[in-house]
Amino acid sequence: MNSPHTTAEHTEDPAGGGCPFAGDALVIDPLVRDLAGETRQLRDAGPLTRIDLLGAQAWTVTRHAEARQLLTDSRLVKDIDVWRLWQTGEVTREWPLIGMIDTGRSMFTVDGAEHRRLRAKTAQAVTPRRVAELQPLIEEITGRLLDDLAEAGADGPVDLKTRFALPLPLSVVSVLMGVDPAEHPKLHRIYKAFFSMLTPQEERLAVIEEMDVLFRAMVREKTARPTDDLTSALILADEGGEPLTEDEVVGNLKAMVAAGHETTIGLILNAVRALLTHPDQLRMVLDGEISWETVIEETLRWDTPTTHLLMRFATEDIEIGGTLIAKGDGVVISYRAIGRDTEQHGPDADAFDITRPDPIRHMSFGHGPHICPGAALARLEARIALPALFDRFPGLALAVPVEEIRNLPVLTQNDLESFPVLLNA
Ligand code: STR
């Protein structure tokens, strides 16, 4: 099996009815036609389940407790060279999801002491205390985008994704990392092609190359002329520690820009969608009975921006709850299913409910050494964007029935096609 994703047995059911099986593995639909159904199926299949990702099989973890355990197990690593399917050539650069795993050396792909070395400076730059300094900047960008939105949506529907939920986090992470805003249209095009499973692989590999060229040029420029941003800080040698190499800075920069916007779009849109479809709960928030913080945490649990996180690999056999993850196997973390775990969140885990009596202990930012370093930044962006949006447009409403808001064909992210709203319904 040389190009696993092209084998006939993995042809999609054109009707899109539920998950077909490839052997004993649940086939994850690359076109994301029924995310709710797929999440249910994964959760019901047990804490550890075989899945088929465009022809490559792996384990996925679908429950909170098991994920918590495996995410701190040092026998699972991010180094793709440990993956049996990669060693045997069953997975190659032709596999559509390769760009989610084989991203070069960065804090996203390295473990142990080297991981701490790669991650420390970035993580320190986005602690809750440090991101609080970004508040005025985020408020200013939010205000500007809301003005533009008002204009664009003055007499009809407007897309909240392209006009607000996307440019906000992309602008913030660009200021943080020192990315020139003139590059935004290009970055937008690159990431769109990168994440979509409909992009021909040749084109995907070309945009991955384009991304590398863009960020490498940026790192070289900042090496020559450092500016006041995190990329420059990552380049400058630390007292004591081994300085990062050019490849490592490029890797971290790519990870920060991708993770810093692609996920927060989902957080903002999913929160707006949840509130507009639960008007009684929206009322409680606007009346000040329930905090925006609670809305944000419940959204993160119920409608996670990250659907499946690829991938970790077993350096040894790992036995967990009667299941054997064999040395060389790949392990995915299915965060969407984990957020709906009834053992963790109760029998009504499928309900969006900001009045839950217990604190919401979700895992949507991950757990363990790779836990999202940008969590405080994402929360602050949502904490500023959501109230500002509802404050400015008290009549905000969906411009289409909610069922018409569909997912893009993006397997790993909960990524919406568009989000048409009426500002003054
Ligand atoms: C996109 C492509 C790239 O160049 C670098 C990265 C590394 C970080 C990844 C990112 C990827 C995809 C989205 C991820 C992000 C880390 C957090 C984010 C997986 C592969 C999430 O969705 C959680």
Short mmCIF file of C-alpha atoms and ligand atoms in Angstrom, two decimals:
data_model
loop_
_atom_site.label_atom_id
_atom_site.label_comp_id
_atom_site.label_asym_id
_atom_site.label_seq_id
_atom_site.Cartn_x
_atom_site.Cartn_y
_atom_site.Cartn_z
CA MET A 1 0.00 0.00 0.00
CA ASN A 2 1.96 2.97 -1.25
CA SER A 3 -0.59 5.77 -1.32
CA PRO A 4 -2.97 4.62 1.38
CA HIS A 5 -5.57 7.30 0.70
CA THR A 6 -6.21 6.16 -2.84
CA THR A 7 -7.18 2.55 -2.11
CA ALA A 8 -10.69 1.64 -3.22
CA GLU A 9 -11.82 0.35 0.16
CA HIS A 10 -11.63 3.90 1.50
CA THR A 11 -13.88 5.46 -1.08
CA GLU A 12 -16.40 7.59 0.73
CA ASP A 13 -20.05 6.73 0.89
CA PRO A 14 -21.46 9.47 -1.37
CA ALA A 15 -24.60 9.71 0.75
CA GLY A 16 -22.41 10.50 3.74
CA GLY A 17 -24.45 8.35 6.10
CA GLY A 18 -22.42 7.76 9.25
CA CYS A 19 -18.94 6.33 9.53
CA PRO A 20 -18.08 3.36 7.39
CA PHE A 21 -15.50 0.91 8.70
CA ALA A 22 -12.20 -0.13 7.13
CA GLY A 23 -11.48 -3.45 8.81
CA ASP A 24 -12.02 -2.74 12.50
CA ALA A 25 -11.26 0.97 12.13
CA LEU A 26 -13.79 3.80 12.07
CA VAL A 27 -13.25 5.82 8.92
CA ILE A 28 -13.02 9.52 9.74
CA ASP A 29 -14.81 11.50 7.03
CA PRO A 30 -12.30 13.94 5.49
CA LEU A 31 -15.21 16.03 4.22
CA VAL A 32 -16.70 16.43 7.74
CA ARG A 33 -20.29 15.99 6.60
CA ASP A 34 -21.63 14.86 9.96
CA LEU A 35 -19.40 15.99 12.80
CA ALA A 36 -22.05 15.43 15.47
CA GLY A 37 -22.72 11.86 14.32
CA GLU A 38 -19.04 11.07 14.06
CA THR A 39 -18.34 12.43 17.55
CA ARG A 40 -21.09 10.24 18.99
CA GLN A 41 -19.78 7.20 17.18
CA LEU A 42 -16.26 7.77 18.45
CA ARG A 43 -17.41 8.26 22.01
CA ASP A 44 -19.56 5.15 21.89
CA ALA A 45 -16.74 3.07 20.39
CA GLY A 46 -14.85 3.12 23.69
CA PRO A 47 -11.96 5.08 25.22
CA LEU A 48 -9.44 3.79 22.71
CA THR A 49 -10.57 3.13 19.17
CA ARG A 50 -8.98 2.32 15.84
CA ILE A 51 -9.56 5.01 13.24
CA ASP A 52 -8.74 5.29 9.57
CA LEU A 53 -7.41 8.67 8.45
CA LEU A 54 -7.41 8.70 4.66
CA GLY A 55 -6.03 5.20 4.58
CA ALA A 56 -3.60 5.42 7.49
CA GLN A 57 -4.76 3.66 10.63
CA ALA A 58 -4.14 4.87 14.15
CA TRP A 59 -5.55 4.73 17.64
CA THR A 60 -7.65 7.55 18.89
CA VAL A 61 -8.35 8.51 22.49
CA THR A 62 -11.95 9.63 22.98
CA ARG A 63 -12.31 9.91 26.78
CA HIS A 64 -11.04 12.46 29.26
CA ALA A 65 -9.45 10.09 31.81
CA GLU A 66 -7.48 8.05 29.28
CA ALA A 67 -6.35 11.19 27.44
CA ARG A 68 -5.14 12.67 30.71
CA GLN A 69 -3.11 9.57 31.37
CA LEU A 70 -1.63 9.21 27.87
CA LEU A 71 -0.79 12.91 27.49
CA THR A 72 1.67 12.63 30.37
CA ASP A 73 3.10 9.27 29.28
CA SER A 74 6.65 9.88 28.05
CA ARG A 75 6.52 6.68 25.98
CA LEU A 76 4.35 8.59 23.51
CA VAL A 77 6.35 11.08 21.44
CA LYS A 78 5.78 13.46 18.53
CA ASP A 79 8.76 12.32 16.44
CA ILE A 80 7.35 10.95 13.17
CA ASP A 81 10.39 8.68 12.73
CA VAL A 82 8.94 6.48 15.48
CA TRP A 83 5.83 5.77 13.35
CA ARG A 84 5.83 2.30 11.85
CA LEU A 85 3.72 3.37 8.84
CA TRP A 86 6.29 6.07 8.09
CA GLN A 87 9.25 3.70 8.52
CA THR A 88 7.69 1.16 6.15
CA GLY A 89 6.77 3.81 3.56
CA GLU A 90 3.04 3.10 3.87
CA VAL A 91 2.68 6.77 4.75
CA THR A 92 4.65 9.20 2.60
CA ARG A 93 4.59 12.92 1.76
CA GLU A 94 1.69 12.00 -0.54
CA TRP A 95 -0.60 11.42 2.45
CA PRO A 96 -2.99 14.43 2.72
CA LEU A 97 -2.45 14.86 6.48
CA ILE A 98 1.34 14.79 6.39
CA GLY A 99 1.55 18.56 6.90
CA MET A 100 -0.07 18.15 10.32
CA ILE A 101 2.78 15.94 11.54
CA ASP A 102 5.94 16.35 9.51
CA THR A 103 6.28 20.08 10.15
CA GLY A 104 9.99 20.28 10.90
CA ARG A 105 11.68 20.75 14.21
CA SER A 106 9.76 22.92 16.68
CA MET A 107 8.16 22.83 20.11
CA PHE A 108 5.30 21.00 18.36
CA THR A 109 7.39 18.02 17.26
CA VAL A 110 10.00 17.47 19.98
CA ASP A 111 9.78 16.00 23.50
CA GLY A 112 11.70 15.83 26.76
CA ALA A 113 14.53 18.21 27.64
CA GLU A 114 14.84 19.45 24.05
CA HIS A 115 11.15 20.30 24.11
CA ARG A 116 11.60 22.44 27.20
CA ARG A 117 14.47 24.23 25.51
CA LEU A 118 12.37 24.88 22.38
CA ARG A 119 9.23 25.92 24.21
CA ALA A 120 10.37 27.95 27.23
CA LYS A 121 10.76 31.38 25.71
CA THR A 122 7.56 31.20 23.67
CA ALA A 123 5.53 29.96 26.61
CA GLN A 124 6.91 32.74 28.85
CA ALA A 125 5.83 35.34 26.30
CA VAL A 126 2.18 34.29 26.48
CA THR A 127 1.58 33.69 30.17
CA PRO A 128 -1.63 35.27 31.56
CA ARG A 129 0.41 38.14 33.00
CA ARG A 130 2.22 38.86 29.72
CA VAL A 131 -0.87 38.59 27.52
CA ALA A 132 -2.69 41.05 29.77
CA GLU A 133 -0.30 43.64 28.31
CA LEU A 134 -1.84 42.89 24.90
CA GLN A 135 -5.31 43.90 26.06
CA PRO A 136 -5.24 47.46 24.64
CA LEU A 137 -4.00 46.12 21.31
CA ILE A 138 -6.71 43.45 21.15
CA GLU A 139 -9.35 46.04 22.06
CA GLU A 140 -8.14 48.38 19.38
CA ILE A 141 -8.15 45.67 16.67
CA THR A 142 -11.58 44.50 17.82
CA GLY A 143 -12.98 48.05 17.65
CA ARG A 144 -11.60 48.61 14.16
CA LEU A 145 -12.99 45.30 12.90
CA LEU A 146 -16.40 46.06 14.41
CA ASP A 147 -16.45 49.40 12.56
CA ASP A 148 -15.65 47.64 9.29
CA LEU A 149 -18.25 45.00 10.05
CA ALA A 150 -20.94 47.64 10.67
CA GLU A 151 -20.20 49.15 7.30
CA ALA A 152 -20.13 45.84 5.40
CA GLY A 153 -23.29 44.62 7.08
CA ALA A 154 -25.24 47.87 6.95
CA ASP A 155 -27.89 46.58 4.59
CA GLY A 156 -27.73 42.83 4.59
CA PRO A 157 -26.00 39.65 5.68
CA VAL A 158 -22.27 39.71 6.36
CA ASP A 159 -19.76 36.91 6.99
CA LEU A 160 -18.65 37.05 10.61
CA LYS A 161 -15.81 34.65 9.87
CA THR A 162 -13.90 36.58 7.21
CA ARG A 163 -14.76 40.00 8.68
CA PHE A 164 -14.18 39.36 12.36
CA ALA A 165 -13.38 35.91 13.76
CA LEU A 166 -10.46 35.35 11.38
CA PRO A 167 -8.78 38.77 11.09
CA LEU A 168 -8.85 39.34 14.87
CA PRO A 169 -6.62 36.45 15.98
CA LEU A 170 -4.52 36.63 12.81
CA SER A 171 -3.81 40.33 13.48
CA VAL A 172 -3.01 39.69 17.15
CA VAL A 173 -0.63 36.80 16.53
CA SER A 174 0.97 38.81 13.72
CA VAL A 175 1.76 41.69 16.06
CA LEU A 176 3.05 39.24 18.68
CA MET A 177 5.34 37.45 16.21
CA GLY A 178 6.16 40.44 14.00
CA VAL A 179 4.44 39.25 10.82
CA ASP A 180 3.80 42.07 8.33
CA PRO A 181 0.02 42.61 7.93
CA ALA A 182 0.67 42.96 4.18
CA GLU A 183 1.18 39.17 4.23
CA HIS A 184 -2.32 38.44 5.57
CA PRO A 185 -4.05 37.77 2.22
CA LYS A 186 -1.23 35.41 1.27
CA LEU A 187 -1.35 33.63 4.63
CA HIS A 188 -5.09 33.33 4.35
CA ARG A 189 -4.76 31.64 0.95
CA ILE A 190 -1.93 29.37 2.17
CA TYR A 191 -3.78 28.09 5.27
CA LYS A 192 -7.02 27.60 3.38
CA ALA A 193 -5.28 25.31 0.91
CA PHE A 194 -3.19 23.70 3.65
CA PHE A 195 -6.11 22.58 5.83
CA SER A 196 -8.69 21.64 3.17
CA MET A 197 -8.83 17.95 2.37
CA LEU A 198 -10.05 18.87 -1.13
CA THR A 199 -6.73 20.48 -2.04
CA PRO A 200 -4.78 18.26 -4.45
CA GLN A 201 -1.70 17.00 -2.61
CA GLU A 202 0.68 18.55 -5.12
CA GLU A 203 -0.84 21.95 -4.41
CA ARG A 204 -0.74 21.35 -0.64
CA LEU A 205 2.97 20.52 -0.79
CA ALA A 206 3.48 23.71 -2.80
CA VAL A 207 1.77 25.91 -0.20
CA ILE A 208 3.73 24.20 2.59
CA GLU A 209 6.87 25.17 0.69
CA GLU A 210 5.55 28.69 0.21
CA MET A 211 4.88 28.93 3.94
CA ASP A 212 8.43 27.82 4.69
CA VAL A 213 9.92 30.35 2.27
CA LEU A 214 7.85 33.18 3.73
CA PHE A 215 8.68 32.45 7.37
CA ARG A 216 12.33 31.67 6.68
CA ALA A 217 12.77 35.01 4.89
CA MET A 218 11.16 36.66 7.87
CA VAL A 219 13.53 34.95 10.33
CA ARG A 220 16.58 35.92 8.24
CA GLU A 221 15.41 39.52 8.06
CA LYS A 222 14.91 39.66 11.84
CA THR A 223 18.27 37.98 12.41
CA ALA A 224 19.88 40.85 10.50
CA ARG A 225 17.65 43.55 12.00
CA PRO A 226 15.89 42.41 15.19
CA THR A 227 12.65 44.19 16.04
CA ASP A 228 10.41 44.23 19.08
CA ASP A 229 8.55 40.96 18.67
CA LEU A 230 8.66 37.35 19.82
CA THR A 231 10.34 36.07 16.66
CA SER A 232 13.29 38.41 17.28
CA ALA A 233 13.37 37.35 20.92
CA LEU A 234 13.50 33.70 19.85
CA ILE A 235 16.46 34.43 17.58
CA LEU A 236 18.51 36.27 20.21
CA ALA A 237 20.68 33.96 22.27
CA ASP A 238 19.65 33.41 25.86
CA GLU A 239 21.91 33.77 28.82
CA GLY A 240 22.81 30.18 29.62
CA GLY A 241 20.65 28.04 27.34
CA GLU A 242 21.63 26.87 23.85
CA PRO A 243 20.19 29.40 21.32
CA LEU A 244 17.59 28.15 18.88
CA THR A 245 18.75 27.33 15.35
CA GLU A 246 17.21 29.02 12.32
CA ASP A 247 15.16 25.89 11.59
CA GLU A 248 13.87 25.83 15.16
CA VAL A 249 12.84 29.49 15.10
CA VAL A 250 11.10 28.96 11.74
CA GLY A 251 9.35 25.89 13.17
CA ASN A 252 8.12 27.72 16.25
CA LEU A 253 7.03 30.71 14.20
CA LYS A 254 5.01 28.47 11.85
CA ALA A 255 3.42 26.71 14.82
CA MET A 256 2.53 29.98 16.56
CA VAL A 257 0.98 31.62 13.52
CA ALA A 258 -1.02 28.53 12.54
CA ALA A 259 -2.16 27.68 16.05
CA GLY A 260 -2.59 31.34 16.99
CA HIS A 261 -5.35 32.00 14.50
CA GLU A 262 -6.84 28.77 13.14
CA THR A 263 -8.11 27.69 16.57
CA THR A 264 -9.36 31.05 17.89
CA ILE A 265 -11.58 31.54 14.82
CA GLY A 266 -13.42 28.43 15.97
CA LEU A 267 -13.63 29.55 19.58
CA ILE A 268 -15.21 32.89 18.65
CA LEU A 269 -17.62 31.54 16.02
CA ASN A 270 -18.67 28.53 18.09
CA ALA A 271 -19.45 30.74 21.07
CA VAL A 272 -21.56 33.08 18.92
CA ARG A 273 -23.34 30.11 17.35
CA ALA A 274 -24.04 28.52 20.74
CA LEU A 275 -25.43 31.76 22.19
CA LEU A 276 -27.58 32.62 19.18
CA THR A 277 -29.11 29.15 19.21
CA HIS A 278 -29.66 29.26 23.01
CA PRO A 279 -31.30 32.69 23.41
CA ASP A 280 -32.29 32.04 27.02
CA GLN A 281 -28.63 31.57 27.89
CA LEU A 282 -27.59 34.60 25.85
CA ARG A 283 -30.06 36.63 27.92
CA MET A 284 -28.46 35.42 31.17
CA VAL A 285 -25.04 36.51 29.91
CA LEU A 286 -26.22 39.90 28.72
CA ASP A 287 -28.04 40.41 32.04
CA GLY A 288 -24.78 39.70 33.86
CA GLU A 289 -26.03 36.54 35.59
CA ILE A 290 -23.40 34.36 33.95
CA SER A 291 -19.88 35.46 33.08
CA TRP A 292 -18.27 35.55 29.64
CA GLU A 293 -15.55 33.37 31.13
CA THR A 294 -18.13 30.64 31.67
CA VAL A 295 -19.42 31.00 28.11
CA ILE A 296 -15.88 30.63 26.81
CA GLU A 297 -15.12 27.51 28.89
CA GLU A 298 -18.42 25.84 28.03
CA THR A 299 -17.86 26.59 24.33
CA LEU A 300 -14.36 25.12 24.53
CA ARG A 301 -15.80 21.94 26.04
CA TRP A 302 -18.94 21.57 23.94
CA ASP A 303 -17.70 22.70 20.54
CA THR A 304 -13.90 22.34 20.58
CA PRO A 305 -11.93 24.25 17.94
CA THR A 306 -9.68 21.21 17.51
CA THR A 307 -11.49 18.06 16.45
CA HIS A 308 -8.59 15.59 16.26
CA LEU A 309 -4.98 16.31 17.19
CA LEU A 310 -2.37 14.49 15.12
CA MET A 311 -0.27 12.64 16.26
CA ARG A 312 1.85 10.87 18.84
CA PHE A 313 3.82 7.64 18.43
CA ALA A 314 4.54 4.80 20.83
CA THR A 315 8.24 4.21 21.52
CA GLU A 316 7.28 1.00 23.38
CA ASP A 317 4.22 -1.19 23.86
CA ILE A 318 1.76 0.67 26.08
CA GLU A 319 -1.01 -1.10 27.88
CA ILE A 320 -3.99 1.04 28.80
CA GLY A 321 -7.29 -0.20 30.20
CA GLY A 322 -6.92 -3.62 28.57
CA THR A 323 -5.87 -2.19 25.17
CA LEU A 324 -2.39 -2.60 23.79
CA ILE A 325 -0.90 0.29 21.86
CA ALA A 326 1.97 -1.42 20.09
CA LYS A 327 5.41 0.10 19.67
CA GLY A 328 5.36 2.18 16.47
CA ASP A 329 1.58 2.81 16.50
CA GLY A 330 0.17 6.29 15.96
CA VAL A 331 -2.15 7.88 18.54
CA VAL A 332 -4.59 10.71 17.82
CA ILE A 333 -6.40 12.69 20.52
CA SER A 334 -10.04 13.29 19.58
CA TYR A 335 -10.72 16.43 21.59
CA ARG A 336 -14.25 16.87 20.32
CA ALA A 337 -15.32 13.48 21.65
CA ILE A 338 -13.41 14.11 24.89
CA GLY A 339 -15.42 17.29 25.48
CA ARG A 340 -18.61 15.21 25.28
CA ASP A 341 -17.38 12.49 27.68
CA THR A 342 -20.33 11.70 29.98
CA GLU A 343 -18.05 10.28 32.67
CA GLN A 344 -16.27 13.60 32.93
CA HIS A 345 -19.15 16.00 32.23
CA GLY A 346 -22.24 14.09 33.26
CA PRO A 347 -25.14 12.50 31.37
CA ASP A 348 -26.05 15.83 29.74
CA ALA A 349 -22.58 16.30 28.22
CA ASP A 350 -24.20 16.84 24.83
CA ALA A 351 -26.07 19.92 26.06
CA PHE A 352 -24.61 23.42 25.86
CA ASP A 353 -25.30 24.67 29.36
CA ILE A 354 -23.58 27.63 30.94
CA THR A 355 -25.48 27.03 34.19
CA ARG A 356 -23.76 23.70 34.92
CA PRO A 357 -23.39 23.46 38.69
CA ASP A 358 -19.83 22.13 38.65
CA PRO A 359 -16.82 23.95 37.26
CA ILE A 360 -16.15 22.95 33.65
CA ARG A 361 -12.98 20.86 33.62
CA HIS A 362 -12.43 20.42 29.91
CA MET A 363 -9.23 19.40 28.16
CA SER A 364 -9.63 21.38 24.97
CA PHE A 365 -6.22 23.02 25.35
CA GLY A 366 -4.60 19.62 25.85
CA HIS A 367 -2.72 18.40 28.87
CA GLY A 368 0.86 17.60 29.86
CA PRO A 369 4.09 19.08 28.46
CA HIS A 370 2.51 20.09 25.11
CA ILE A 371 -0.52 21.81 26.66
CA CYS A 372 -1.45 24.82 24.54
CA PRO A 373 0.99 27.63 25.42
CA GLY A 374 -1.41 30.16 23.86
CA ALA A 375 -4.43 29.33 26.02
CA ALA A 376 -4.34 32.62 27.95
CA LEU A 377 -4.11 34.59 24.71
CA ALA A 378 -7.03 32.71 23.14
CA ARG A 379 -9.15 33.26 26.24
CA LEU A 380 -8.33 36.95 26.36
CA GLU A 381 -9.15 37.42 22.68
CA ALA A 382 -12.52 35.73 23.12
CA ARG A 383 -13.14 37.61 26.38
CA ILE A 384 -12.69 40.90 24.54
CA ALA A 385 -14.28 39.98 21.20
CA LEU A 386 -17.54 38.38 22.39
CA PRO A 387 -18.92 41.09 24.69
CA ALA A 388 -17.76 43.81 22.27
CA LEU A 389 -19.64 42.12 19.43
CA PHE A 390 -22.91 41.70 21.35
CA ASP A 391 -22.60 45.14 22.84
CA ARG A 392 -22.19 46.78 19.45
CA PHE A 393 -24.91 44.69 17.74
CA PRO A 394 -27.62 43.81 20.29
CA GLY A 395 -29.79 42.57 17.40
CA LEU A 396 -27.15 40.15 16.09
CA ALA A 397 -28.79 37.11 14.46
CA LEU A 398 -27.92 34.25 12.15
CA ALA A 399 -28.75 35.12 8.54
CA VAL A 400 -29.39 31.46 7.66
CA PRO A 401 -30.88 28.50 9.55
CA VAL A 402 -28.13 27.09 11.80
CA GLU A 403 -28.09 23.77 9.88
CA GLU A 404 -26.86 25.68 6.85
CA ILE A 405 -23.67 26.66 8.63
CA ARG A 406 -21.43 23.85 7.52
CA ASN A 407 -17.95 22.63 8.29
CA LEU A 408 -15.20 22.98 5.74
CA PRO A 409 -13.64 19.72 4.56
CA VAL A 410 -10.98 20.02 7.28
CA LEU A 411 -10.41 16.82 9.19
CA THR A 412 -8.46 18.11 12.17
CA GLN A 413 -10.13 21.45 12.90
CA ASN A 414 -13.72 22.43 13.62
CA ASP A 415 -13.59 24.94 10.83
CA LEU A 416 -16.74 26.60 9.45
CA GLU A 417 -17.28 27.45 5.78
CA SER A 418 -18.73 30.85 6.60
CA PHE A 419 -20.91 32.44 9.26
CA PRO A 420 -23.56 34.71 7.73
CA VAL A 421 -25.16 37.08 10.24
CA LEU A 422 -27.53 40.02 10.27
CA LEU A 423 -26.17 42.76 12.49
CA ASN A 424 -29.41 44.54 13.22
CA ALA A 425 -32.15 41.92 13.00
C1 STR B 1 0.09 23.64 10.96
C2 STR B 1 1.18 23.66 9.94
C3 STR B 1 2.47 24.17 10.44
O1 STR B 1 3.25 24.70 9.69
C4 STR B 1 2.76 24.00 11.81
C5 STR B 1 1.86 23.45 12.71
C6 STR B 1 2.30 23.21 14.08
C7 STR B 1 1.25 23.63 15.08
C8 STR B 1 -0.11 23.04 14.77
C9 STR B 1 -0.54 23.44 13.36
C10 STR B 1 0.49 22.99 12.29
C11 STR B 1 -1.95 22.93 13.06
C12 STR B 1 -2.98 23.34 14.11
C13 STR B 1 -2.52 22.94 15.49
C14 STR B 1 -1.15 23.56 15.73
C15 STR B 1 -0.92 23.38 17.21
C16 STR B 1 -2.27 23.68 17.80
C17 STR B 1 -3.27 23.62 16.65
C18 STR B 1 -2.51 21.44 15.64
C19 STR B 1 0.54 21.48 12.13
C20 STR B 1 -4.52 22.92 17.09
O2 STR B 1 -5.44 22.72 16.35
C21 STR B 1 -4.63 22.47 18.47
#
